[in-house]
Amino acid sequence: GKKKMISAGGSHSLVVSGSMGKVWSFGYGYNGKLGHGGEENEQVPRVIEALARVVVIRVSAGNVHSIALASNGDVFTWGVGLYGVLGHGNEENQRVPKKVEGIGATDITAGNLHSVAVVRGELYVWGYNYQGQLGLGDHVNYRVPTVVPGVSGITSVAAGSFHSLS
C-alpha cells in the first residue's frame, strides 16, 4: 500500500517508521489524540505503545482525532469522538488507538471532524457531515463507516477540513 509517513493535524503530528511501522506522535494532547492514554502534551516524538505490535503503513492527523492504517488493512482511530468521527458507533473519546470494526482498508485519511477509508475500491465515510462532506447526500452525522453509493475503483483518498476527495 501507499505509505504516508508523516501527517500534521491542527495541533499535533504523527510519524511512521518505514520498516517497522512504529508510530510516533507529538504536540497537543487534547482528549487523547496523541494515543498515549492521557492528555499530556508531548514536546518531542513519543512512540505509541498501543500500536507496538501493529505494522502501520499510513497515518493521518485530523483536527481533534488520529487515524492509522495497518499493513493487514486494520484501521485504528483515537482522540475526540464527537459526531462519531472515530467510527466506533458512539461519541466517546478514545485515549489510545482502537480498532474500527468491520472494515479492511487500503487507504485512510482524516478530515477536520470526519474520516474516510478505501475498502475494496469503495469509499467508506463517517463522522461530522453538516456541510455534506461525507458525500452521502444528506447532513446526518454517521457514527460507523458507511459506504458512499455509486463510487467505485477508488485507490487513494484525501480530505480537507470540510470536504473529501477520491
JSON list of C-alpha atoms in Angstrom, two decimals:
[
{"chain": "A", "resi": 1, "resn": "GLY", "atom": "CA", "xyz": [0.00, 0.00, 0.00]},
{"chain": "A", "resi": 2, "resn": "LYS", "atom": "CA", "xyz": [0.92, 3.64, -0.35]},
{"chain": "A", "resi": 3, "resn": "LYS", "atom": "CA", "xyz": [2.86, 4.88, 2.64]},
{"chain": "A", "resi": 4, "resn": "LYS", "atom": "CA", "xyz": [2.17, 8.22, 4.25]},
{"chain": "A", "resi": 5, "resn": "MET", "atom": "CA", "xyz": [4.91, 8.54, 6.82]},
{"chain": "A", "resi": 6, "resn": "ILE", "atom": "CA", "xyz": [4.17, 11.99, 8.25]},
{"chain": "A", "resi": 7, "resn": "SER", "atom": "CA", "xyz": [0.91, 13.82, 8.91]},
{"chain": "A", "resi": 8, "resn": "ALA", "atom": "CA", "xyz": [0.40, 17.22, 10.54]},
{"chain": "A", "resi": 9, "resn": "GLY", "atom": "CA", "xyz": [-3.00, 17.92, 12.11]},
{"chain": "A", "resi": 10, "resn": "GLY", "atom": "CA", "xyz": [-4.35, 21.11, 13.59]},
{"chain": "A", "resi": 11, "resn": "SER", "atom": "CA", "xyz": [-2.04, 20.94, 16.61]},
{"chain": "A", "resi": 12, "resn": "HIS", "atom": "CA", "xyz": [-0.42, 17.51, 16.60]},
{"chain": "A", "resi": 13, "resn": "SER", "atom": "CA", "xyz": [1.71, 15.37, 14.32]},
{"chain": "A", "resi": 14, "resn": "LEU", "atom": "CA", "xyz": [2.08, 11.66, 13.55]},
{"chain": "A", "resi": 15, "resn": "VAL", "atom": "CA", "xyz": [5.17, 9.96, 12.14]},
{"chain": "A", "resi": 16, "resn": "VAL", "atom": "CA", "xyz": [5.66, 6.34, 10.96]},
{"chain": "A", "resi": 17, "resn": "SER", "atom": "CA", "xyz": [8.94, 4.45, 10.65]},
{"chain": "A", "resi": 18, "resn": "GLY", "atom": "CA", "xyz": [9.28, 2.84, 7.22]},
{"chain": "A", "resi": 19, "resn": "SER", "atom": "CA", "xyz": [10.40, -0.67, 8.06]},
{"chain": "A", "resi": 20, "resn": "MET", "atom": "CA", "xyz": [8.96, -1.42, 11.49]},
{"chain": "A", "resi": 21, "resn": "GLY", "atom": "CA", "xyz": [5.73, 0.51, 11.13]},
{"chain": "A", "resi": 22, "resn": "LYS", "atom": "CA", "xyz": [6.04, 2.10, 14.56]},
{"chain": "A", "resi": 23, "resn": "VAL", "atom": "CA", "xyz": [4.09, 5.33, 15.14]},
{"chain": "A", "resi": 24, "resn": "TRP", "atom": "CA", "xyz": [5.30, 8.40, 16.99]},
{"chain": "A", "resi": 25, "resn": "SER", "atom": "CA", "xyz": [3.08, 11.31, 17.99]},
{"chain": "A", "resi": 26, "resn": "PHE", "atom": "CA", "xyz": [3.75, 14.74, 19.43]},
{"chain": "A", "resi": 27, "resn": "GLY", "atom": "CA", "xyz": [2.08, 18.09, 20.05]},
{"chain": "A", "resi": 28, "resn": "TYR", "atom": "CA", "xyz": [-1.15, 18.99, 21.80]},
{"chain": "A", "resi": 29, "resn": "GLY", "atom": "CA", "xyz": [-2.57, 16.04, 23.77]},
{"chain": "A", "resi": 30, "resn": "TYR", "atom": "CA", "xyz": [-6.18, 17.27, 24.00]},
{"chain": "A", "resi": 31, "resn": "ASN", "atom": "CA", "xyz": [-8.59, 14.39, 24.77]},
{"chain": "A", "resi": 32, "resn": "GLY", "atom": "CA", "xyz": [-6.04, 11.72, 23.99]},
{"chain": "A", "resi": 33, "resn": "LYS", "atom": "CA", "xyz": [-5.42, 12.43, 20.32]},
{"chain": "A", "resi": 34, "resn": "LEU", "atom": "CA", "xyz": [-1.72, 11.52, 20.77]},
{"chain": "A", "resi": 35, "resn": "GLY", "atom": "CA", "xyz": [-2.71, 7.95, 21.71]},
{"chain": "A", "resi": 36, "resn": "HIS", "atom": "CA", "xyz": [-0.63, 7.61, 24.88]},
{"chain": "A", "resi": 37, "resn": "GLY", "atom": "CA", "xyz": [-3.52, 7.11, 27.30]},
{"chain": "A", "resi": 38, "resn": "GLY", "atom": "CA", "xyz": [-3.51, 10.60, 28.79]},
{"chain": "A", "resi": 39, "resn": "GLU", "atom": "CA", "xyz": [-3.95, 14.18, 27.69]},
{"chain": "A", "resi": 40, "resn": "GLU", "atom": "CA", "xyz": [-0.41, 15.45, 28.25]},
{"chain": "A", "resi": 41, "resn": "ASN", "atom": "CA", "xyz": [1.29, 17.48, 25.56]},
{"chain": "A", "resi": 42, "resn": "GLU", "atom": "CA", "xyz": [4.40, 15.89, 24.06]},
{"chain": "A", "resi": 43, "resn": "GLN", "atom": "CA", "xyz": [7.24, 18.23, 23.06]},
{"chain": "A", "resi": 44, "resn": "VAL", "atom": "CA", "xyz": [9.21, 15.50, 21.27]},
{"chain": "A", "resi": 45, "resn": "PRO", "atom": "CA", "xyz": [8.03, 12.45, 19.30]},
{"chain": "A", "resi": 46, "resn": "ARG", "atom": "CA", "xyz": [6.94, 9.55, 21.53]},
{"chain": "A", "resi": 47, "resn": "VAL", "atom": "CA", "xyz": [6.17, 6.01, 20.37]},
{"chain": "A", "resi": 48, "resn": "ILE", "atom": "CA", "xyz": [2.50, 4.99, 20.68]},
{"chain": "A", "resi": 49, "resn": "GLU", "atom": "CA", "xyz": [2.84, 1.82, 22.75]},
{"chain": "A", "resi": 50, "resn": "ALA", "atom": "CA", "xyz": [-0.72, 0.64, 21.98]},
{"chain": "A", "resi": 51, "resn": "LEU", "atom": "CA", "xyz": [0.34, 0.15, 18.34]},
{"chain": "A", "resi": 52, "resn": "ALA", "atom": "CA", "xyz": [3.66, -1.55, 19.14]},
{"chain": "A", "resi": 53, "resn": "ARG", "atom": "CA", "xyz": [2.53, -4.93, 17.74]},
{"chain": "A", "resi": 54, "resn": "VAL", "atom": "CA", "xyz": [0.92, -3.40, 14.64]},
{"chain": "A", "resi": 55, "resn": "VAL", "atom": "CA", "xyz": [2.80, -2.63, 11.42]},
{"chain": "A", "resi": 56, "resn": "VAL", "atom": "CA", "xyz": [1.36, 0.77, 10.45]},
{"chain": "A", "resi": 57, "resn": "ILE", "atom": "CA", "xyz": [1.76, 1.89, 6.83]},
{"chain": "A", "resi": 58, "resn": "ARG", "atom": "CA", "xyz": [-0.22, 5.15, 6.81]},
{"chain": "A", "resi": 59, "resn": "VAL", "atom": "CA", "xyz": [-1.28, 7.80, 9.32]},
{"chain": "A", "resi": 60, "resn": "SER", "atom": "CA", "xyz": [-3.48, 10.85, 9.17]},
{"chain": "A", "resi": 61, "resn": "ALA", "atom": "CA", "xyz": [-3.90, 13.55, 11.81]},
{"chain": "A", "resi": 62, "resn": "GLY", "atom": "CA", "xyz": [-7.23, 15.37, 11.89]},
{"chain": "A", "resi": 63, "resn": "ASN", "atom": "CA", "xyz": [-8.04, 18.43, 13.95]},
{"chain": "A", "resi": 64, "resn": "VAL", "atom": "CA", "xyz": [-9.01, 16.51, 17.11]},
{"chain": "A", "resi": 65, "resn": "HIS", "atom": "CA", "xyz": [-8.50, 12.85, 16.15]},
{"chain": "A", "resi": 66, "resn": "SER", "atom": "CA", "xyz": [-5.97, 10.49, 14.59]},
{"chain": "A", "resi": 67, "resn": "ILE", "atom": "CA", "xyz": [-6.29, 7.53, 12.25]},
{"chain": "A", "resi": 68, "resn": "ALA", "atom": "CA", "xyz": [-3.82, 4.81, 11.29]},
{"chain": "A", "resi": 69, "resn": "LEU", "atom": "CA", "xyz": [-3.84, 2.02, 8.70]},
{"chain": "A", "resi": 70, "resn": "ALA", "atom": "CA", "xyz": [-2.08, -1.28, 9.42]},
{"chain": "A", "resi": 71, "resn": "SER", "atom": "CA", "xyz": [-0.41, -3.44, 6.77]},
{"chain": "A", "resi": 72, "resn": "ASN", "atom": "CA", "xyz": [-3.18, -6.06, 7.19]},
{"chain": "A", "resi": 73, "resn": "GLY", "atom": "CA", "xyz": [-5.92, -3.49, 6.49]},
{"chain": "A", "resi": 74, "resn": "ASP", "atom": "CA", "xyz": [-6.96, -2.84, 10.09]},
{"chain": "A", "resi": 75, "resn": "VAL", "atom": "CA", "xyz": [-7.95, 0.77, 10.81]},
{"chain": "A", "resi": 76, "resn": "PHE", "atom": "CA", "xyz": [-7.30, 2.37, 14.21]},
{"chain": "A", "resi": 77, "resn": "THR", "atom": "CA", "xyz": [-8.69, 5.68, 15.48]},
{"chain": "A", "resi": 78, "resn": "TRP", "atom": "CA", "xyz": [-8.24, 7.70, 18.66]},
{"chain": "A", "resi": 79, "resn": "GLY", "atom": "CA", "xyz": [-8.82, 11.14, 20.13]},
{"chain": "A", "resi": 80, "resn": "VAL", "atom": "CA", "xyz": [-12.08, 13.10, 20.31]},
{"chain": "A", "resi": 81, "resn": "GLY", "atom": "CA", "xyz": [-15.16, 11.00, 19.49]},
{"chain": "A", "resi": 82, "resn": "LEU", "atom": "CA", "xyz": [-17.55, 13.88, 18.79]},
{"chain": "A", "resi": 83, "resn": "TYR", "atom": "CA", "xyz": [-20.04, 13.30, 15.93]},
{"chain": "A", "resi": 84, "resn": "GLY", "atom": "CA", "xyz": [-18.85, 9.69, 15.58]},
{"chain": "A", "resi": 85, "resn": "VAL", "atom": "CA", "xyz": [-15.55, 10.75, 13.95]},
{"chain": "A", "resi": 86, "resn": "LEU", "atom": "CA", "xyz": [-13.78, 7.68, 15.39]},
{"chain": "A", "resi": 87, "resn": "GLY", "atom": "CA", "xyz": [-16.20, 5.22, 13.76]},
{"chain": "A", "resi": 88, "resn": "HIS", "atom": "CA", "xyz": [-16.88, 3.13, 16.87]},
{"chain": "A", "resi": 89, "resn": "GLY", "atom": "CA", "xyz": [-20.66, 3.65, 16.90]},
{"chain": "A", "resi": 90, "resn": "ASN", "atom": "CA", "xyz": [-20.63, 6.23, 19.67]},
{"chain": "A", "resi": 91, "resn": "GLU", "atom": "CA", "xyz": [-19.24, 9.66, 20.51]},
{"chain": "A", "resi": 92, "resn": "GLU", "atom": "CA", "xyz": [-16.83, 8.59, 23.25]},
{"chain": "A", "resi": 93, "resn": "ASN", "atom": "CA", "xyz": [-13.26, 9.83, 23.32]},
{"chain": "A", "resi": 94, "resn": "GLN", "atom": "CA", "xyz": [-10.50, 7.23, 22.94]},
{"chain": "A", "resi": 95, "resn": "ARG", "atom": "CA", "xyz": [-7.16, 7.99, 24.60]},
{"chain": "A", "resi": 96, "resn": "VAL", "atom": "CA", "xyz": [-5.43, 5.01, 22.98]},
{"chain": "A", "resi": 97, "resn": "PRO", "atom": "CA", "xyz": [-5.84, 3.63, 19.43]},
{"chain": "A", "resi": 98, "resn": "LYS", "atom": "CA", "xyz": [-8.89, 1.41, 19.00]},
{"chain": "A", "resi": 99, "resn": "LYS", "atom": "CA", "xyz": [-9.64, -0.80, 16.00]},
{"chain": "A", "resi": 100, "resn": "VAL", "atom": "CA", "xyz": [-12.58, 0.24, 13.82]},
{"chain": "A", "resi": 101, "resn": "GLU", "atom": "CA", "xyz": [-14.63, -2.94, 13.44]},
{"chain": "A", "resi": 102, "resn": "GLY", "atom": "CA", "xyz": [-15.90, -4.32, 10.16]},
{"chain": "A", "resi": 103, "resn": "ILE", "atom": "CA", "xyz": [-13.60, -2.75, 7.57]},
{"chain": "A", "resi": 104, "resn": "GLY", "atom": "CA", "xyz": [-10.33, -3.77, 5.97]},
{"chain": "A", "resi": 105, "resn": "ALA", "atom": "CA", "xyz": [-8.92, -0.73, 4.20]},
{"chain": "A", "resi": 106, "resn": "THR", "atom": "CA", "xyz": [-6.21, 0.07, 1.68]},
{"chain": "A", "resi": 107, "resn": "ASP", "atom": "CA", "xyz": [-6.12, 3.83, 2.34]},
{"chain": "A", "resi": 108, "resn": "ILE", "atom": "CA", "xyz": [-7.34, 6.24, 5.02]},
{"chain": "A", "resi": 109, "resn": "THR", "atom": "CA", "xyz": [-7.48, 9.94, 5.72]},
{"chain": "A", "resi": 110, "resn": "ALA", "atom": "CA", "xyz": [-8.71, 12.22, 8.48]},
{"chain": "A", "resi": 111, "resn": "GLY", "atom": "CA", "xyz": [-10.68, 15.39, 7.83]},
{"chain": "A", "resi": 112, "resn": "ASN", "atom": "CA", "xyz": [-11.39, 18.06, 10.40]},
{"chain": "A", "resi": 113, "resn": "LEU", "atom": "CA", "xyz": [-14.15, 16.06, 12.11]},
{"chain": "A", "resi": 114, "resn": "HIS", "atom": "CA", "xyz": [-14.69, 13.20, 9.66]},
{"chain": "A", "resi": 115, "resn": "SER", "atom": "CA", "xyz": [-12.82, 10.14, 8.44]},
{"chain": "A", "resi": 116, "resn": "VAL", "atom": "CA", "xyz": [-12.54, 8.40, 5.07]},
{"chain": "A", "resi": 117, "resn": "ALA", "atom": "CA", "xyz": [-11.31, 4.90, 4.11]},
{"chain": "A", "resi": 118, "resn": "VAL", "atom": "CA", "xyz": [-10.94, 2.96, 0.87]},
{"chain": "A", "resi": 119, "resn": "VAL", "atom": "CA", "xyz": [-12.33, -0.57, 1.24]},
{"chain": "A", "resi": 120, "resn": "ARG", "atom": "CA", "xyz": [-12.20, -2.90, -1.79]},
{"chain": "A", "resi": 121, "resn": "GLY", "atom": "CA", "xyz": [-12.19, 0.14, -4.10]},
{"chain": "A", "resi": 122, "resn": "GLU", "atom": "CA", "xyz": [-15.23, 1.66, -2.42]},
{"chain": "A", "resi": 123, "resn": "LEU", "atom": "CA", "xyz": [-15.37, 4.78, -0.29]},
{"chain": "A", "resi": 124, "resn": "TYR", "atom": "CA", "xyz": [-16.37, 4.49, 3.38]},
{"chain": "A", "resi": 125, "resn": "VAL", "atom": "CA", "xyz": [-17.02, 7.63, 5.42]},
{"chain": "A", "resi": 126, "resn": "TRP", "atom": "CA", "xyz": [-18.02, 8.54, 8.97]},
{"chain": "A", "resi": 127, "resn": "GLY", "atom": "CA", "xyz": [-18.21, 11.49, 11.36]},
{"chain": "A", "resi": 128, "resn": "TYR", "atom": "CA", "xyz": [-19.36, 15.09, 11.02]},
{"chain": "A", "resi": 129, "resn": "ASN", "atom": "CA", "xyz": [-21.47, 15.78, 7.95]},
{"chain": "A", "resi": 130, "resn": "TYR", "atom": "CA", "xyz": [-23.03, 19.22, 8.43]},
{"chain": "A", "resi": 131, "resn": "GLN", "atom": "CA", "xyz": [-21.62, 20.55, 5.14]},
{"chain": "A", "resi": 132, "resn": "GLY", "atom": "CA", "xyz": [-22.31, 17.28, 3.32]},
{"chain": "A", "resi": 133, "resn": "GLN", "atom": "CA", "xyz": [-18.61, 16.40, 3.29]},
{"chain": "A", "resi": 134, "resn": "LEU", "atom": "CA", "xyz": [-19.35, 12.67, 3.61]},
{"chain": "A", "resi": 135, "resn": "GLY", "atom": "CA", "xyz": [-20.88, 12.62, 0.13]},
{"chain": "A", "resi": 136, "resn": "LEU", "atom": "CA", "xyz": [-23.99, 10.73, 1.23]},
{"chain": "A", "resi": 137, "resn": "GLY", "atom": "CA", "xyz": [-26.46, 13.35, 0.03]},
{"chain": "A", "resi": 138, "resn": "ASP", "atom": "CA", "xyz": [-27.59, 14.40, 3.49]},
{"chain": "A", "resi": 139, "resn": "HIS", "atom": "CA", "xyz": [-26.39, 16.33, 6.53]},
{"chain": "A", "resi": 140, "resn": "VAL", "atom": "CA", "xyz": [-26.59, 13.49, 9.07]},
{"chain": "A", "resi": 141, "resn": "ASN", "atom": "CA", "xyz": [-23.58, 12.56, 11.20]},
{"chain": "A", "resi": 142, "resn": "TYR", "atom": "CA", "xyz": [-22.54, 8.91, 10.87]},
{"chain": "A", "resi": 143, "resn": "ARG", "atom": "CA", "xyz": [-21.01, 7.04, 13.83]},
{"chain": "A", "resi": 144, "resn": "VAL", "atom": "CA", "xyz": [-19.89, 3.95, 11.89]},
{"chain": "A", "resi": 145, "resn": "PRO", "atom": "CA", "xyz": [-18.18, 3.55, 8.49]},
{"chain": "A", "resi": 146, "resn": "THR", "atom": "CA", "xyz": [-20.81, 3.92, 5.75]},
{"chain": "A", "resi": 147, "resn": "VAL", "atom": "CA", "xyz": [-20.32, 3.21, 2.05]},
{"chain": "A", "resi": 148, "resn": "VAL", "atom": "CA", "xyz": [-20.79, 6.06, -0.42]},
{"chain": "A", "resi": 149, "resn": "PRO", "atom": "CA", "xyz": [-23.10, 4.70, -3.15]},
{"chain": "A", "resi": 150, "resn": "GLY", "atom": "CA", "xyz": [-22.15, 4.93, -6.81]},
{"chain": "A", "resi": 151, "resn": "VAL", "atom": "CA", "xyz": [-18.41, 5.35, -6.23]},
{"chain": "A", "resi": 152, "resn": "SER", "atom": "CA", "xyz": [-16.00, 2.53, -7.14]},
{"chain": "A", "resi": 153, "resn": "GLY", "atom": "CA", "xyz": [-12.48, 1.89, -8.35]},
{"chain": "A", "resi": 154, "resn": "ILE", "atom": "CA", "xyz": [-11.01, 4.23, -5.74]},
{"chain": "A", "resi": 155, "resn": "THR", "atom": "CA", "xyz": [-7.31, 3.78, -4.91]},
{"chain": "A", "resi": 156, "resn": "SER", "atom": "CA", "xyz": [-6.50, 6.75, -2.67]},
{"chain": "A", "resi": 157, "resn": "VAL", "atom": "CA", "xyz": [-8.24, 9.46, -0.70]},
{"chain": "A", "resi": 158, "resn": "ALA", "atom": "CA", "xyz": [-7.57, 12.90, 0.77]},
{"chain": "A", "resi": 159, "resn": "ALA", "atom": "CA", "xyz": [-9.71, 15.11, 2.95]},
{"chain": "A", "resi": 160, "resn": "GLY", "atom": "CA", "xyz": [-9.65, 18.75, 3.95]},
{"chain": "A", "resi": 161, "resn": "SER", "atom": "CA", "xyz": [-11.40, 20.38, 6.87]},
{"chain": "A", "resi": 162, "resn": "PHE", "atom": "CA", "xyz": [-14.87, 20.21, 5.34]},
{"chain": "A", "resi": 163, "resn": "HIS", "atom": "CA", "xyz": [-14.52, 18.23, 2.10]},
{"chain": "A", "resi": 164, "resn": "SER", "atom": "CA", "xyz": [-13.33, 14.88, 0.76]},
{"chain": "A", "resi": 165, "resn": "LEU", "atom": "CA", "xyz": [-11.54, 13.85, -2.47]},
{"chain": "A", "resi": 166, "resn": "SER", "atom": "CA", "xyz": [-11.03, 10.43, -4.01]}
]
